[in-house]
XYZ file of C-alpha atoms in Angstrom:
226
model
C -24.625 -25.114 -7.018
C -25.524 -27.716 -4.391
C -27.355 -29.820 -6.982
C -24.234 -29.784 -9.133
C -22.167 -31.175 -6.265
C -24.789 -33.869 -5.726
C -24.615 -34.778 -9.405
C -20.843 -34.648 -9.874
C -19.792 -35.966 -6.455
C -22.687 -38.022 -5.045
C -20.756 -39.219 -1.980
C -19.203 -35.862 -1.114
C -18.694 -35.308 2.642
C -19.950 -31.726 2.854
C -22.723 -30.173 4.917
C -23.551 -26.916 3.153
C -24.293 -23.945 5.395
C -26.695 -21.531 3.733
C -27.264 -18.035 5.155
C -30.831 -16.750 5.088
C -32.806 -13.712 6.219
C -36.487 -14.698 6.035
C -36.905 -17.526 3.524
C -35.370 -20.906 4.221
C -35.831 -24.554 3.450
C -35.689 -27.543 5.783
C -32.382 -28.664 7.247
C -31.119 -32.061 6.119
C -28.081 -34.299 6.466
C -26.312 -32.159 3.882
C -27.863 -28.719 4.307
C -28.054 -26.414 7.305
C -29.692 -22.992 7.175
C -28.147 -20.249 9.317
C -29.877 -16.943 10.083
C -27.583 -14.138 8.959
C -27.708 -10.448 8.082
C -28.359 -9.634 4.453
C -29.601 -7.120 1.957
C -26.471 -5.136 1.173
C -22.880 -5.798 0.131
C -21.778 -4.654 3.593
C -23.658 -7.652 5.043
C -21.545 -10.220 3.189
C -18.686 -10.275 5.693
C -20.956 -10.474 8.790
C -22.911 -13.273 7.095
C -19.772 -15.334 6.480
C -18.638 -14.753 10.055
C -22.039 -15.916 11.298
C -21.633 -19.150 9.336
C -18.332 -19.697 11.155
C -19.671 -18.990 14.650
C -19.237 -22.516 16.013
C -16.277 -23.594 13.861
C -12.830 -24.018 15.408
C -10.076 -21.882 13.889
C -8.037 -24.925 12.874
C -10.882 -26.799 11.207
C -10.460 -27.222 7.460
C -13.712 -26.322 5.738
C -14.851 -26.177 2.136
C -15.365 -22.574 1.058
C -17.871 -22.434 -1.798
C -19.760 -19.215 -2.440
C -22.758 -19.721 -4.700
C -21.686 -17.249 -7.385
C -19.708 -20.160 -8.828
C -20.647 -23.772 -9.450
C -18.779 -26.942 -10.453
C -18.906 -28.172 -14.033
C -16.302 -30.944 -13.857
C -14.540 -32.427 -10.822
C -11.816 -35.077 -10.646
C -13.364 -36.352 -7.447
C -10.897 -39.118 -6.593
C -8.020 -36.636 -6.689
C -9.944 -33.972 -4.784
C -10.988 -36.452 -2.093
C -7.379 -37.605 -1.625
C -6.143 -34.016 -1.439
C -8.852 -33.216 1.104
C -7.637 -35.990 3.397
C -4.062 -34.804 3.018
C -4.688 -31.142 3.844
C -6.882 -32.019 6.818
C -3.903 -33.823 8.334
C -1.329 -31.151 7.514
C -0.431 -28.535 10.107
C 1.449 -26.412 7.542
C -1.344 -25.956 5.008
C -4.107 -23.432 5.717
C -5.751 -23.635 2.323
C -5.721 -25.595 -0.914
C -7.272 -24.775 -4.258
C -7.483 -27.551 -6.852
C -8.608 -25.383 -9.773
C -5.491 -23.813 -11.246
C -6.596 -21.084 -13.611
C -6.329 -17.405 -14.462
C -3.535 -15.642 -12.567
C -2.195 -18.759 -10.831
C -1.793 -20.390 -14.246
C -1.051 -17.424 -16.490
C 1.144 -15.364 -14.123
C 2.860 -17.767 -11.731
C 5.687 -15.237 -11.331
C 3.171 -12.859 -9.759
C 0.854 -15.217 -7.896
C 3.040 -18.103 -6.744
C 6.273 -18.862 -4.955
C 8.679 -20.925 -7.094
C 9.159 -23.845 -4.701
C 7.228 -27.047 -5.414
C 5.739 -29.093 -2.568
C 5.190 -32.801 -3.393
C 2.449 -34.698 -1.568
C 2.831 -38.351 -0.507
C 0.663 -39.366 -3.476
C 2.910 -37.546 -5.946
C 0.857 -34.427 -6.617
C 2.666 -31.085 -6.650
C 1.452 -28.086 -4.655
C 2.462 -24.470 -5.248
C 2.181 -21.813 -2.560
C 0.164 -18.683 -3.350
C 1.681 -15.318 -2.521
C -1.491 -13.460 -1.546
C -5.291 -13.711 -1.837
C -5.249 -14.678 -5.507
C -8.346 -16.721 -6.460
C -9.772 -16.603 -2.937
C -13.320 -16.623 -4.365
C -12.978 -20.002 -6.113
C -14.227 -23.093 -4.275
C -11.401 -24.497 -2.152
C -10.379 -25.928 1.197
C -9.566 -23.295 3.841
C -9.024 -23.348 7.561
C -11.725 -21.410 9.357
C -9.155 -19.008 10.783
C -8.254 -17.827 7.279
C -11.826 -16.933 6.352
C -12.463 -15.454 9.788
C -9.412 -13.195 9.499
C -10.098 -12.298 5.866
C -13.697 -11.190 6.379
C -13.003 -9.562 9.754
C -10.443 -7.408 7.930
C -12.939 -6.120 5.370
C -14.004 -2.494 5.936
C -17.451 -1.795 7.376
C -18.426 0.121 4.256
C -18.475 -2.059 1.131
C -20.143 -0.431 -1.897
C -20.681 -3.660 -3.830
C -19.783 -7.331 -3.829
C -17.476 -6.727 -6.784
C -15.608 -4.078 -4.795
C -14.466 -6.765 -2.370
C -12.162 -8.119 -5.058
C -10.227 -4.845 -4.922
C -10.566 -4.361 -1.171
C -8.961 -7.743 -0.557
C -5.666 -6.379 -1.867
C -5.418 -4.123 1.192
C -5.599 -7.103 3.559
C -2.193 -8.434 4.570
C -2.105 -12.224 4.395
C -0.597 -13.559 7.605
C 2.580 -15.614 7.338
C 0.997 -18.685 8.916
C -1.999 -18.549 6.570
C -0.269 -20.608 3.916
C -2.441 -21.099 0.858
C -1.613 -23.533 -1.936
C -2.851 -24.561 -5.362
C -2.272 -27.826 -7.169
C 0.175 -27.596 -10.053
C -2.199 -29.717 -12.118
C -5.807 -28.664 -12.511
C -8.527 -30.986 -11.195
C -11.720 -28.966 -11.674
C -13.734 -26.716 -13.941
C -16.021 -24.093 -12.408
C -18.535 -21.751 -13.968
C -19.396 -18.181 -13.072
C -23.098 -17.742 -12.309
C -23.370 -14.066 -13.177
C -21.349 -11.295 -14.736
C -22.147 -7.603 -14.440
C -25.473 -8.435 -12.846
C -26.649 -10.802 -15.596
C -26.732 -14.570 -15.542
C -24.059 -16.132 -17.731
C -25.131 -18.311 -20.617
C -23.393 -21.355 -19.142
C -25.241 -20.966 -15.828
C -28.546 -20.475 -17.629
C -28.030 -23.663 -19.639
C -26.982 -25.587 -16.528
C -30.104 -24.534 -14.622
C -32.379 -25.356 -17.550
C -30.752 -28.769 -17.975
C -31.311 -29.472 -14.273
C -35.024 -28.743 -14.663
C -34.994 -25.792 -12.262
C -37.543 -23.065 -12.926
C -35.898 -19.704 -13.444
C -37.230 -16.501 -11.863
C -38.534 -14.052 -14.450
C -35.617 -11.642 -14.062
C -33.113 -14.362 -15.049
C -34.858 -15.529 -18.200
C -32.793 -13.251 -20.441
C -29.200 -14.329 -19.787
C -26.019 -12.826 -21.116
C -24.503 -14.379 -24.222
C -21.198 -14.773 -22.412
C -19.904 -18.088 -21.124
C -17.489 -17.706 -18.215
C -15.658 -20.749 -16.908
C -12.469 -21.379 -14.947
C -10.078 -24.275 -15.436
C -9.556 -26.844 -18.175
C -9.222 -30.615 -17.895
């Protein structure tokens, strides 16, 4: 995932925080390793909270779990939107990949009002936690509240997608999505198997695959179209 950001957005401003238990690499200008609990699905929420330990609630961060990776990014648009949301006191989150429910069921996922930005882009406000797992800009307080509200017992990572529906989104946690799509993301795995698109991406990058991932699924799973 990180290599894809380096390739698609060489001058990106991010410092990726990577949770680890025992194995880690060296820190760099763009990577910081953070010791965190791990091993079970129930450790996911505490791990995310550990990554946020020293982050102010109002800081806008880039939320990018590694089960997804970028395939295409309209970086000039994304960079401009990033500057805009960092200066806005009303926006607590912005997703720039409009896909799935936010595209196919706007009546369910979005409020009808359109919010124009100074540069002419249109933002739509999301009603709940729809598409919270896709890479996006979020204020730290949103992630902190979201993962603090997860139950202590989580049977699997996939179960969190259902459990999130029991978490009430606070009124001041206003999450938006761009009306126009500016990114394409790929799913890394599905049902415990690596997707074909992720397998091809890793092979093309020259990364050696662990033995257990050398028989990928035939399915290609992507989000967004440009």
